Amino acid sequence: MEKVVKSANKEAEQIIEWGELHKIETCFDRAERLKPCPIGETGACCRICHIGPCRFVGRNAEEEARGVCGATLPTVASRNFLRMIAAGTAAHSDHARDMAFTLLAVASGEAKDFKITDVRKLYRVAGYLNIEFEGRPVNDVARDVAVRLIENFGRQKGEIDFLSRAPKKTQERWKKWGIVPRGIDREVCEAMHRTSIGVDHDPDHLLLHGLRTALADGWGGSMISTDITDILFGTPQPVKAEASFGIFKEDEVNLVVHGHEPTLAEIIVAVADEPEMIAYAVSKGAKGINLGGMCCTANEVLMRHGIPTAGGFTNQELGIMTGLVDAMTVDYQCIMPAIAELSKKFHTKIITTSEKAKMPGAIHIGFDEHRAKEIAREIIMLACDNYQNRKKEGSHITDKFPVIAGFSHEYIEYMQGGRWRASFRPLNDAIIAGRVRGAVGLAGCDNPRVPATGLHRFLAMELIKNDVLVLSTGCGSAACATVGYLTPEMALENAGPGLREVCEAIGIPPILHLGSCVDNSRILTIASAMAAEGGLSDEIAGMPAVGIAPEWMSEKAIAIGCYFAASGVPVIFGGESPVAASKEVTRIMTEVWFERFKGALHFEPDPEKILAMALDYIDKAREALKLKKYEPGKFGTEKVLMDMAARREIERAAKPHIGIY
Ligand code: SF4
Ligand code: MSK
């Protein structure tokens, strides 16, 4: 019998095989055993009240079929979908709330182990909020910014602040269709209200509120999180690192930070180099302390410090199975509860750190930003103590790949003209000339129901071959990083001729790692800046750009897909549609949303079809903008991109500054 490939990543597959040999179960085995419920998978099950669950199957599967209360299939499917958006928005936004309170604590002098690292970004954000910053103490400005952003969560009327960063036309579309989010918590709360029994039954109306809630995520929670993280820990700029399981060291203490909230991870990075910590590790027989990351906490510390990543969601069990992880801290989101049980078969200590997220079988060391260094040291010492318990068991996989990460909005702007002439002009010109065909945001999770990471890799490779610039985030980035796709050399070897030229001129990889899942908000601000630059569309809608989440699994991915669709970007998700049961809901999310917003949300399991749809959207947008027809290798005239020598010239003239951009 032909062997089923569970992960498209060679090293991951080796560990899975080692696990099979040693009878160690992973998510891949459970995915094989537990097939999705065919009713719930397509949105055809309502369990909103206890008269049900009402299942729309068999003779009860028509659009007109009704649950006991009379709810139709489109009502049920759209209600289920709205609840997914609300949950995803809540996750990103509650993370953002934590960041905002940390900023407030830092500004008020209560969290003394942290500081404002990027003052320039603080001023930029203060500017968006019309908060005076000239001549004021930095901490006063930071306090005003924190208080104002915290207000965005509980605001009852008006609109959330960062919507004003979108192009005017994009904002007008939101107003016209009544989807301007008022306050983040209000939209999530209203979503839960509207979807409880006997409230909102109109699928289109329910889905419009879904878009409003999703906008509260993208232009609210996620954007707030990205900005505050940059202010506190620095706005990313390119950094060299490594990825895959080979980042773990046989002779050092391996401590992994996993989850999404970067505050503890940042402070662990800061104290792991302290001589006392290193001496402690040496006293336990190790040569030093080696930090690594997993999922989006990994992306945060990779982007800012070059801390290596062991990969995304489906790699978390496999990392433990190397036998080399002495401790793994988990904060929240995308943490498989399976790791606590799995860790018992090895020596790994799992440490939960958030008061919101505990796990039977794990050690809990609650993080408190007021005692940050003390807690970080406690965790590092626990990992060092456990080094001595390391056994021989484990796959001990050693391959790793180079990575260039750290592409923030600000850096991409800077690299196109230096600090004094930063702009998006060269990129717009390259798109206008057909040198770059368009852009794709390749985002979302990796998934054990497909050869994990394989869809990301296939699409990333095919897109760059077709001269499409790829902006990646989250586990999409991890999928590319762990096979060596995030290097400038990739452009030379694989990108189409136009994209290759652009990448070589600027010195960037053709796949730009933009950060964690909340950092999809960077793509929104980049698209807004490109609209403001001129020559393409004057709003986000109509740009030759597409979003793709080929292996999504999380409700957060659904919220992200919807805020892109509402902002004017066609989005294609892989896998089975969670609204497939209702033709009407599918029509609304594709045709109706496209008419209103020029964005849409498709679900398509076949990666070849995803690619074809994305290229088709890009080419049609080029045609509508009356841009030169894309033909590989045939370019029009355009401004020459600034090369490295010219940029260095500008830098020589620049004064020392805080932040690079
Ligand atoms: Fe059934 Fe209506 Fe209750 Fe849903 S809300 S479970 S359709 S009775
Ligand atoms: S970690 S949400 S699996 S991207 Fe952000 Fe990865 Fe998806 Fe979690």
PDB file of N, CA and C in Angstrom, residues 143-228:
ATOM      1  N   ARG A 143       1.134  56.967  27.526  1.00  0.00           N
ATOM      2  CA  ARG A 143      -0.051  56.753  28.382  1.00  0.00           C
ATOM      3  C   ARG A 143      -1.318  57.192  27.649  1.00  0.00           C
ATOM      4  N   ASP A 144      -1.238  58.348  26.996  1.00  0.00           N
ATOM      5  CA  ASP A 144      -2.418  58.844  26.250  1.00  0.00           C
ATOM      6  C   ASP A 144      -2.791  57.880  25.113  1.00  0.00           C
ATOM      7  N   VAL A 145      -1.749  57.354  24.439  1.00  0.00           N
ATOM      8  CA  VAL A 145      -2.012  56.406  23.341  1.00  0.00           C
ATOM      9  C   VAL A 145      -2.667  55.149  23.903  1.00  0.00           C
ATOM     10  N   ALA A 146      -2.125  54.635  25.010  1.00  0.00           N
ATOM     11  CA  ALA A 146      -2.674  53.401  25.600  1.00  0.00           C
ATOM     12  C   ALA A 146      -4.124  53.608  26.022  1.00  0.00           C
ATOM     13  N   VAL A 147      -4.396  54.723  26.714  1.00  0.00           N
ATOM     14  CA  VAL A 147      -5.762  54.973  27.208  1.00  0.00           C
ATOM     15  C   VAL A 147      -6.727  55.074  26.031  1.00  0.00           C
ATOM     16  N   ARG A 148      -6.304  55.779  24.994  1.00  0.00           N
ATOM     17  CA  ARG A 148      -7.173  55.965  23.841  1.00  0.00           C
ATOM     18  C   ARG A 148      -7.444  54.633  23.120  1.00  0.00           C
ATOM     19  N   LEU A 149      -6.410  53.811  23.004  1.00  0.00           N
ATOM     20  CA  LEU A 149      -6.612  52.528  22.324  1.00  0.00           C
ATOM     21  C   LEU A 149      -7.481  51.597  23.177  1.00  0.00           C
ATOM     22  N   ILE A 150      -7.319  51.658  24.485  1.00  0.00           N
ATOM     23  CA  ILE A 150      -8.168  50.832  25.368  1.00  0.00           C
ATOM     24  C   ILE A 150      -9.633  51.235  25.195  1.00  0.00           C
ATOM     25  N   GLU A 151      -9.880  52.535  25.011  1.00  0.00           N
ATOM     26  CA  GLU A 151     -11.264  53.014  24.788  1.00  0.00           C
ATOM     27  C   GLU A 151     -11.911  52.360  23.563  1.00  0.00           C
ATOM     28  N   ASN A 152     -11.087  51.985  22.579  1.00  0.00           N
ATOM     29  CA  ASN A 152     -11.630  51.385  21.353  1.00  0.00           C
ATOM     30  C   ASN A 152     -12.376  50.077  21.619  1.00  0.00           C
ATOM     31  N   PHE A 153     -11.998  49.413  22.715  1.00  0.00           N
ATOM     32  CA  PHE A 153     -12.663  48.130  23.010  1.00  0.00           C
ATOM     33  C   PHE A 153     -14.080  48.374  23.505  1.00  0.00           C
ATOM     34  N   GLY A 154     -14.240  49.295  24.434  1.00  0.00           N
ATOM     35  CA  GLY A 154     -15.552  49.485  25.067  1.00  0.00           C
ATOM     36  C   GLY A 154     -16.369  50.616  24.468  1.00  0.00           C
ATOM     37  N   ARG A 155     -15.905  51.180  23.353  1.00  0.00           N
ATOM     38  CA  ARG A 155     -16.632  52.311  22.766  1.00  0.00           C
ATOM     39  C   ARG A 155     -18.032  51.861  22.327  1.00  0.00           C
ATOM     40  N   GLN A 156     -19.015  52.693  22.622  1.00  0.00           N
ATOM     41  CA  GLN A 156     -20.407  52.328  22.324  1.00  0.00           C
ATOM     42  C   GLN A 156     -20.926  52.994  21.052  1.00  0.00           C
ATOM     43  N   LYS A 157     -20.441  54.202  20.770  1.00  0.00           N
ATOM     44  CA  LYS A 157     -20.940  54.947  19.594  1.00  0.00           C
ATOM     45  C   LYS A 157     -19.765  55.468  18.784  1.00  0.00           C
ATOM     46  N   GLY A 158     -20.061  55.967  17.595  1.00  0.00           N
ATOM     47  CA  GLY A 158     -18.997  56.511  16.749  1.00  0.00           C
ATOM     48  C   GLY A 158     -18.311  55.385  16.012  1.00  0.00           C
ATOM     49  N   GLU A 159     -16.990  55.449  15.907  1.00  0.00           N
ATOM     50  CA  GLU A 159     -16.269  54.405  15.188  1.00  0.00           C
ATOM     51  C   GLU A 159     -14.890  54.198  15.780  1.00  0.00           C
ATOM     52  N   ILE A 160     -14.318  53.020  15.538  1.00  0.00           N
ATOM     53  CA  ILE A 160     -12.979  52.760  16.074  1.00  0.00           C
ATOM     54  C   ILE A 160     -11.968  53.641  15.335  1.00  0.00           C
ATOM     55  N   ASP A 161     -10.882  53.982  16.032  1.00  0.00           N
ATOM     56  CA  ASP A 161     -10.004  55.051  15.544  1.00  0.00           C
ATOM     57  C   ASP A 161      -9.250  54.748  14.256  1.00  0.00           C
ATOM     58  N   PHE A 162      -8.742  53.520  14.127  1.00  0.00           N
ATOM     59  CA  PHE A 162      -7.826  53.267  13.014  1.00  0.00           C
ATOM     60  C   PHE A 162      -8.507  53.123  11.659  1.00  0.00           C
ATOM     61  N   LEU A 163      -9.850  53.168  11.636  1.00  0.00           N
ATOM     62  CA  LEU A 163     -10.530  53.133  10.331  1.00  0.00           C
ATOM     63  C   LEU A 163     -10.077  54.304   9.469  1.00  0.00           C
ATOM     64  N   SER A 164      -9.690  55.395  10.143  1.00  0.00           N
ATOM     65  CA  SER A 164      -9.291  56.593   9.395  1.00  0.00           C
ATOM     66  C   SER A 164      -8.002  56.365   8.610  1.00  0.00           C
ATOM     67  N   ARG A 165      -7.304  55.267   8.873  1.00  0.00           N
ATOM     68  CA  ARG A 165      -6.073  54.984   8.124  1.00  0.00           C
ATOM     69  C   ARG A 165      -6.375  54.340   6.767  1.00  0.00           C
ATOM     70  N   ALA A 166      -7.620  53.953   6.557  1.00  0.00           N
ATOM     71  CA  ALA A 166      -7.998  53.347   5.269  1.00  0.00           C
ATOM     72  C   ALA A 166      -8.241  54.445   4.239  1.00  0.00           C
ATOM     73  N   PRO A 167      -8.100  54.131   2.942  1.00  0.00           N
ATOM     74  CA  PRO A 167      -8.414  55.135   1.919  1.00  0.00           C
ATOM     75  C   PRO A 167      -9.858  55.632   2.079  1.00  0.00           C
ATOM     76  N   LYS A 168     -10.084  56.882   1.736  1.00  0.00           N
ATOM     77  CA  LYS A 168     -11.421  57.501   1.890  1.00  0.00           C
ATOM     78  C   LYS A 168     -12.508  56.663   1.217  1.00  0.00           C
ATOM     79  N   LYS A 169     -12.204  56.206  -0.010  1.00  0.00           N
ATOM     80  CA  LYS A 169     -13.214  55.451  -0.761  1.00  0.00           C
ATOM     81  C   LYS A 169     -13.576  54.142  -0.067  1.00  0.00           C
ATOM     82  N   THR A 170     -12.575  53.536   0.551  1.00  0.00           N
ATOM     83  CA  THR A 170     -12.834  52.288   1.284  1.00  0.00           C
ATOM     84  C   THR A 170     -13.756  52.594   2.459  1.00  0.00           C
ATOM     85  N   GLN A 171     -13.484  53.696   3.142  1.00  0.00           N
ATOM     86  CA  GLN A 171     -14.328  54.090   4.277  1.00  0.00           C
ATOM     87  C   GLN A 171     -15.762  54.370   3.810  1.00  0.00           C
ATOM     88  N   GLU A 172     -15.872  55.001   2.626  1.00  0.00           N
ATOM     89  CA  GLU A 172     -17.226  55.316   2.117  1.00  0.00           C
ATOM     90  C   GLU A 172     -18.035  54.046   1.863  1.00  0.00           C
ATOM     91  N   ARG A 173     -17.355  53.027   1.324  1.00  0.00           N
ATOM     92  CA  ARG A 173     -18.074  51.754   1.105  1.00  0.00           C
ATOM     93  C   ARG A 173     -18.588  51.206   2.428  1.00  0.00           C
ATOM     94  N   TRP A 174     -17.772  51.274   3.470  1.00  0.00           N
ATOM     95  CA  TRP A 174     -18.195  50.746   4.781  1.00  0.00           C
ATOM     96  C   TRP A 174     -19.414  51.526   5.295  1.00  0.00           C
ATOM     97  N   LYS A 175     -19.368  52.848   5.093  1.00  0.00           N
ATOM     98  CA  LYS A 175     -20.498  53.676   5.571  1.00  0.00           C
ATOM     99  C   LYS A 175     -21.753  53.319   4.791  1.00  0.00           C
ATOM    100  N   LYS A 176     -21.593  53.236   3.459  1.00  0.00           N
ATOM    101  CA  LYS A 176     -22.746  52.965   2.601  1.00  0.00           C
ATOM    102  C   LYS A 176     -23.456  51.672   3.002  1.00  0.00           C
ATOM    103  N   TRP A 177     -22.706  50.657   3.365  1.00  0.00           N
ATOM    104  CA  TRP A 177     -23.310  49.359   3.682  1.00  0.00           C
ATOM    105  C   TRP A 177     -23.488  49.135   5.185  1.00  0.00           C
ATOM    106  N   GLY A 178     -23.258  50.185   5.945  1.00  0.00           N
ATOM    107  CA  GLY A 178     -23.560  50.126   7.387  1.00  0.00           C
ATOM    108  C   GLY A 178     -22.705  49.141   8.160  1.00  0.00           C
ATOM    109  N   ILE A 179     -21.416  49.039   7.793  1.00  0.00           N
ATOM    110  CA  ILE A 179     -20.579  48.070   8.513  1.00  0.00           C
ATOM    111  C   ILE A 179     -19.404  48.743   9.227  1.00  0.00           C
ATOM    112  N   VAL A 180     -19.557  50.011   9.555  1.00  0.00           N
ATOM    113  CA  VAL A 180     -18.502  50.705  10.304  1.00  0.00           C
ATOM    114  C   VAL A 180     -18.535  50.211  11.750  1.00  0.00           C
ATOM    115  N   PRO A 181     -17.462  49.589  12.230  1.00  0.00           N
ATOM    116  CA  PRO A 181     -17.495  49.109  13.618  1.00  0.00           C
ATOM    117  C   PRO A 181     -17.438  50.272  14.620  1.00  0.00           C
ATOM    118  N   ARG A 182     -18.245  50.174  15.645  1.00  0.00           N
ATOM    119  CA  ARG A 182     -18.291  51.218  16.676  1.00  0.00           C
ATOM    120  C   ARG A 182     -17.229  50.939  17.725  1.00  0.00           C
ATOM    121  N   GLY A 183     -17.396  49.900  18.494  1.00  0.00           N
ATOM    122  CA  GLY A 183     -16.369  49.500  19.465  1.00  0.00           C
ATOM    123  C   GLY A 183     -16.116  48.017  19.264  1.00  0.00           C
ATOM    124  N   ILE A 184     -14.917  47.567  19.586  1.00  0.00           N
ATOM    125  CA  ILE A 184     -14.562  46.166  19.301  1.00  0.00           C
ATOM    126  C   ILE A 184     -15.449  45.216  20.110  1.00  0.00           C
ATOM    127  N   ASP A 185     -15.520  45.461  21.412  1.00  0.00           N
ATOM    128  CA  ASP A 185     -16.323  44.548  22.249  1.00  0.00           C
ATOM    129  C   ASP A 185     -17.795  44.618  21.869  1.00  0.00           C
ATOM    130  N   ARG A 186     -18.249  45.805  21.499  1.00  0.00           N
ATOM    131  CA  ARG A 186     -19.659  45.954  21.151  1.00  0.00           C
ATOM    132  C   ARG A 186     -20.033  45.059  19.966  1.00  0.00           C
ATOM    133  N   GLU A 187     -19.156  45.031  18.955  1.00  0.00           N
ATOM    134  CA  GLU A 187     -19.490  44.235  17.762  1.00  0.00           C
ATOM    135  C   GLU A 187     -19.482  42.736  18.080  1.00  0.00           C
ATOM    136  N   VAL A 188     -18.526  42.315  18.911  1.00  0.00           N
ATOM    137  CA  VAL A 188     -18.471  40.884  19.270  1.00  0.00           C
ATOM    138  C   VAL A 188     -19.709  40.524  20.090  1.00  0.00           C
ATOM    139  N   CYS A 189     -20.066  41.401  21.027  1.00  0.00           N
ATOM    140  CA  CYS A 189     -21.227  41.158  21.885  1.00  0.00           C
ATOM    141  C   CYS A 189     -22.507  41.114  21.041  1.00  0.00           C
ATOM    142  N   GLU A 190     -22.614  42.069  20.110  1.00  0.00           N
ATOM    143  CA  GLU A 190     -23.817  42.102  19.278  1.00  0.00           C
ATOM    144  C   GLU A 190     -23.893  40.865  18.376  1.00  0.00           C
ATOM    145  N   ALA A 191     -22.744  40.385  17.926  1.00  0.00           N
ATOM    146  CA  ALA A 191     -22.725  39.169  17.095  1.00  0.00           C
ATOM    147  C   ALA A 191     -23.298  37.993  17.892  1.00  0.00           C
ATOM    148  N   MET A 192     -22.912  37.889  19.144  1.00  0.00           N
ATOM    149  CA  MET A 192     -23.422  36.789  19.973  1.00  0.00           C
ATOM    150  C   MET A 192     -24.918  36.961  20.229  1.00  0.00           C
ATOM    151  N   HIS A 193     -25.344  38.204  20.450  1.00  0.00           N
ATOM    152  CA  HIS A 193     -26.768  38.468  20.661  1.00  0.00           C
ATOM    153  C   HIS A 193     -27.583  38.109  19.426  1.00  0.00           C
ATOM    154  N   ARG A 194     -27.142  38.638  18.284  1.00  0.00           N
ATOM    155  CA  ARG A 194     -27.912  38.444  17.055  1.00  0.00           C
ATOM    156  C   ARG A 194     -28.039  36.973  16.659  1.00  0.00           C
ATOM    157  N   THR A 195     -27.052  36.158  17.091  1.00  0.00           N
ATOM    158  CA  THR A 195     -27.072  34.750  16.693  1.00  0.00           C
ATOM    159  C   THR A 195     -27.706  33.851  17.754  1.00  0.00           C
ATOM    160  N   SER A 196     -28.209  34.451  18.840  1.00  0.00           N
ATOM    161  CA  SER A 196     -28.903  33.598  19.818  1.00  0.00           C
ATOM    162  C   SER A 196     -30.325  33.351  19.313  1.00  0.00           C
ATOM    163  N   ILE A 197     -31.006  32.384  19.888  1.00  0.00           N
ATOM    164  CA  ILE A 197     -32.295  31.971  19.312  1.00  0.00           C
ATOM    165  C   ILE A 197     -33.290  33.125  19.232  1.00  0.00           C
ATOM    166  N   GLY A 198     -33.903  33.231  18.058  1.00  0.00           N
ATOM    167  CA  GLY A 198     -35.009  34.164  17.891  1.00  0.00           C
ATOM    168  C   GLY A 198     -34.629  35.612  17.713  1.00  0.00           C
ATOM    169  N   VAL A 199     -33.458  35.922  17.191  1.00  0.00           N
ATOM    170  CA  VAL A 199     -33.102  37.346  17.011  1.00  0.00           C
ATOM    171  C   VAL A 199     -32.986  37.659  15.508  1.00  0.00           C
ATOM    172  N   ASP A 200     -31.779  37.596  14.953  1.00  0.00           N
ATOM    173  CA  ASP A 200     -31.600  37.998  13.554  1.00  0.00           C
ATOM    174  C   ASP A 200     -31.691  36.752  12.662  1.00  0.00           C
ATOM    175  N   HIS A 201     -32.586  36.803  11.667  1.00  0.00           N
ATOM    176  CA  HIS A 201     -32.790  35.620  10.831  1.00  0.00           C
ATOM    177  C   HIS A 201     -32.491  35.865   9.357  1.00  0.00           C
ATOM    178  N   ASP A 202     -32.041  37.082   9.021  1.00  0.00           N
ATOM    179  CA  ASP A 202     -31.786  37.425   7.621  1.00  0.00           C
ATOM    180  C   ASP A 202     -30.306  37.153   7.313  1.00  0.00           C
ATOM    181  N   PRO A 203     -30.012  36.174   6.439  1.00  0.00           N
ATOM    182  CA  PRO A 203     -28.614  35.792   6.204  1.00  0.00           C
ATOM    183  C   PRO A 203     -27.732  36.967   5.763  1.00  0.00           C
ATOM    184  N   ASP A 204     -28.228  37.789   4.860  1.00  0.00           N
ATOM    185  CA  ASP A 204     -27.420  38.910   4.378  1.00  0.00           C
ATOM    186  C   ASP A 204     -27.126  39.884   5.526  1.00  0.00           C
ATOM    187  N   HIS A 205     -28.144  40.155   6.327  1.00  0.00           N
ATOM    188  CA  HIS A 205     -28.010  41.073   7.459  1.00  0.00           C
ATOM    189  C   HIS A 205     -27.040  40.507   8.498  1.00  0.00           C
ATOM    190  N   LEU A 206     -27.141  39.208   8.748  1.00  0.00           N
ATOM    191  CA  LEU A 206     -26.220  38.555   9.687  1.00  0.00           C
ATOM    192  C   LEU A 206     -24.785  38.660   9.173  1.00  0.00           C
ATOM    193  N   LEU A 207     -24.612  38.407   7.866  1.00  0.00           N
ATOM    194  CA  LEU A 207     -23.258  38.411   7.316  1.00  0.00           C
ATOM    195  C   LEU A 207     -22.684  39.825   7.236  1.00  0.00           C
ATOM    196  N   LEU A 208     -23.546  40.823   7.046  1.00  0.00           N
ATOM    197  CA  LEU A 208     -23.039  42.205   7.078  1.00  0.00           C
ATOM    198  C   LEU A 208     -22.496  42.515   8.471  1.00  0.00           C
ATOM    199  N   HIS A 209     -23.196  42.025   9.492  1.00  0.00           N
ATOM    200  CA  HIS A 209     -22.640  42.245  10.834  1.00  0.00           C
ATOM    201  C   HIS A 209     -21.347  41.453  11.013  1.00  0.00           C
ATOM    202  N   GLY A 210     -21.252  40.318  10.313  1.00  0.00           N
ATOM    203  CA  GLY A 210     -19.995  39.568  10.335  1.00  0.00           C
ATOM    204  C   GLY A 210     -18.854  40.431   9.806  1.00  0.00           C
ATOM    205  N   LEU A 211     -19.115  41.154   8.723  1.00  0.00           N
ATOM    206  CA  LEU A 211     -18.071  42.013   8.157  1.00  0.00           C
ATOM    207  C   LEU A 211     -17.733  43.152   9.118  1.00  0.00           C
ATOM    208  N   ARG A 212     -18.767  43.706   9.746  1.00  0.00           N
ATOM    209  CA  ARG A 212     -18.510  44.797  10.710  1.00  0.00           C
ATOM    210  C   ARG A 212     -17.633  44.285  11.864  1.00  0.00           C
ATOM    211  N   THR A 213     -17.945  43.084  12.346  1.00  0.00           N
ATOM    212  CA  THR A 213     -17.170  42.508  13.449  1.00  0.00           C
ATOM    213  C   THR A 213     -15.739  42.231  12.992  1.00  0.00           C
ATOM    214  N   ALA A 214     -15.617  41.697  11.765  1.00  0.00           N
ATOM    215  CA  ALA A 214     -14.277  41.396  11.250  1.00  0.00           C
ATOM    216  C   ALA A 214     -13.457  42.688  11.080  1.00  0.00           C
ATOM    217  N   LEU A 215     -14.107  43.766  10.640  1.00  0.00           N
ATOM    218  CA  LEU A 215     -13.375  45.043  10.517  1.00  0.00           C
ATOM    219  C   LEU A 215     -12.881  45.511  11.884  1.00  0.00           C
ATOM    220  N   ALA A 216     -13.671  45.214  12.921  1.00  0.00           N
ATOM    221  CA  ALA A 216     -13.239  45.577  14.283  1.00  0.00           C
ATOM    222  C   ALA A 216     -11.999  44.787  14.681  1.00  0.00           C
ATOM    223  N   ASP A 217     -11.804  43.640  14.032  1.00  0.00           N
ATOM    224  CA  ASP A 217     -10.579  42.872  14.255  1.00  0.00           C
ATOM    225  C   ASP A 217      -9.427  43.501  13.459  1.00  0.00           C
ATOM    226  N   GLY A 218      -9.574  43.537  12.129  1.00  0.00           N
ATOM    227  CA  GLY A 218      -8.456  43.976  11.278  1.00  0.00           C
ATOM    228  C   GLY A 218      -7.989  45.391  11.551  1.00  0.00           C
ATOM    229  N   TRP A 219      -8.949  46.320  11.585  1.00  0.00           N
ATOM    230  CA  TRP A 219      -8.598  47.739  11.758  1.00  0.00           C
ATOM    231  C   TRP A 219      -8.673  48.130  13.234  1.00  0.00           C
ATOM    232  N   GLY A 220      -9.021  47.150  14.086  1.00  0.00           N
ATOM    233  CA  GLY A 220      -9.094  47.393  15.525  1.00  0.00           C
ATOM    234  C   GLY A 220      -8.099  46.502  16.241  1.00  0.00           C
ATOM    235  N   GLY A 221      -8.589  45.386  16.774  1.00  0.00           N
ATOM    236  CA  GLY A 221      -7.755  44.529  17.617  1.00  0.00           C
ATOM    237  C   GLY A 221      -6.399  44.190  17.020  1.00  0.00           C
ATOM    238  N   SER A 222      -6.400  43.658  15.809  1.00  0.00           N
ATOM    239  CA  SER A 222      -5.124  43.218  15.233  1.00  0.00           C
ATOM    240  C   SER A 222      -4.175  44.392  15.005  1.00  0.00           C
ATOM    241  N   MET A 223      -4.721  45.494  14.490  1.00  0.00           N
ATOM    242  CA  MET A 223      -3.858  46.649  14.210  1.00  0.00           C
ATOM    243  C   MET A 223      -3.312  47.250  15.508  1.00  0.00           C
ATOM    244  N   ILE A 224      -4.158  47.288  16.535  1.00  0.00           N
ATOM    245  CA  ILE A 224      -3.719  47.802  17.839  1.00  0.00           C
ATOM    246  C   ILE A 224      -2.582  46.919  18.365  1.00  0.00           C
ATOM    247  N   SER A 225      -2.762  45.607  18.233  1.00  0.00           N
ATOM    248  CA  SER A 225      -1.738  44.690  18.738  1.00  0.00           C
ATOM    249  C   SER A 225      -0.416  44.888  18.003  1.00  0.00           C
ATOM    250  N   THR A 226      -0.479  44.942  16.691  1.00  0.00           N
ATOM    251  CA  THR A 226       0.752  45.137  15.904  1.00  0.00           C
ATOM    252  C   THR A 226       1.453  46.434  16.305  1.00  0.00           C
ATOM    253  N   ASP A 227       0.684  47.523  16.375  1.00  0.00           N
ATOM    254  CA  ASP A 227       1.303  48.824  16.656  1.00  0.00           C
ATOM    255  C   ASP A 227       1.920  48.865  18.050  1.00  0.00           C
ATOM    256  N   ILE A 228       1.184  48.364  19.031  1.00  0.00           N
ATOM    257  CA  ILE A 228       1.723  48.431  20.397  1.00  0.00           C
ATOM    258  C   ILE A 228       2.940  47.528  20.534  1.00  0.00           C
TER     259      ILE A 228
END
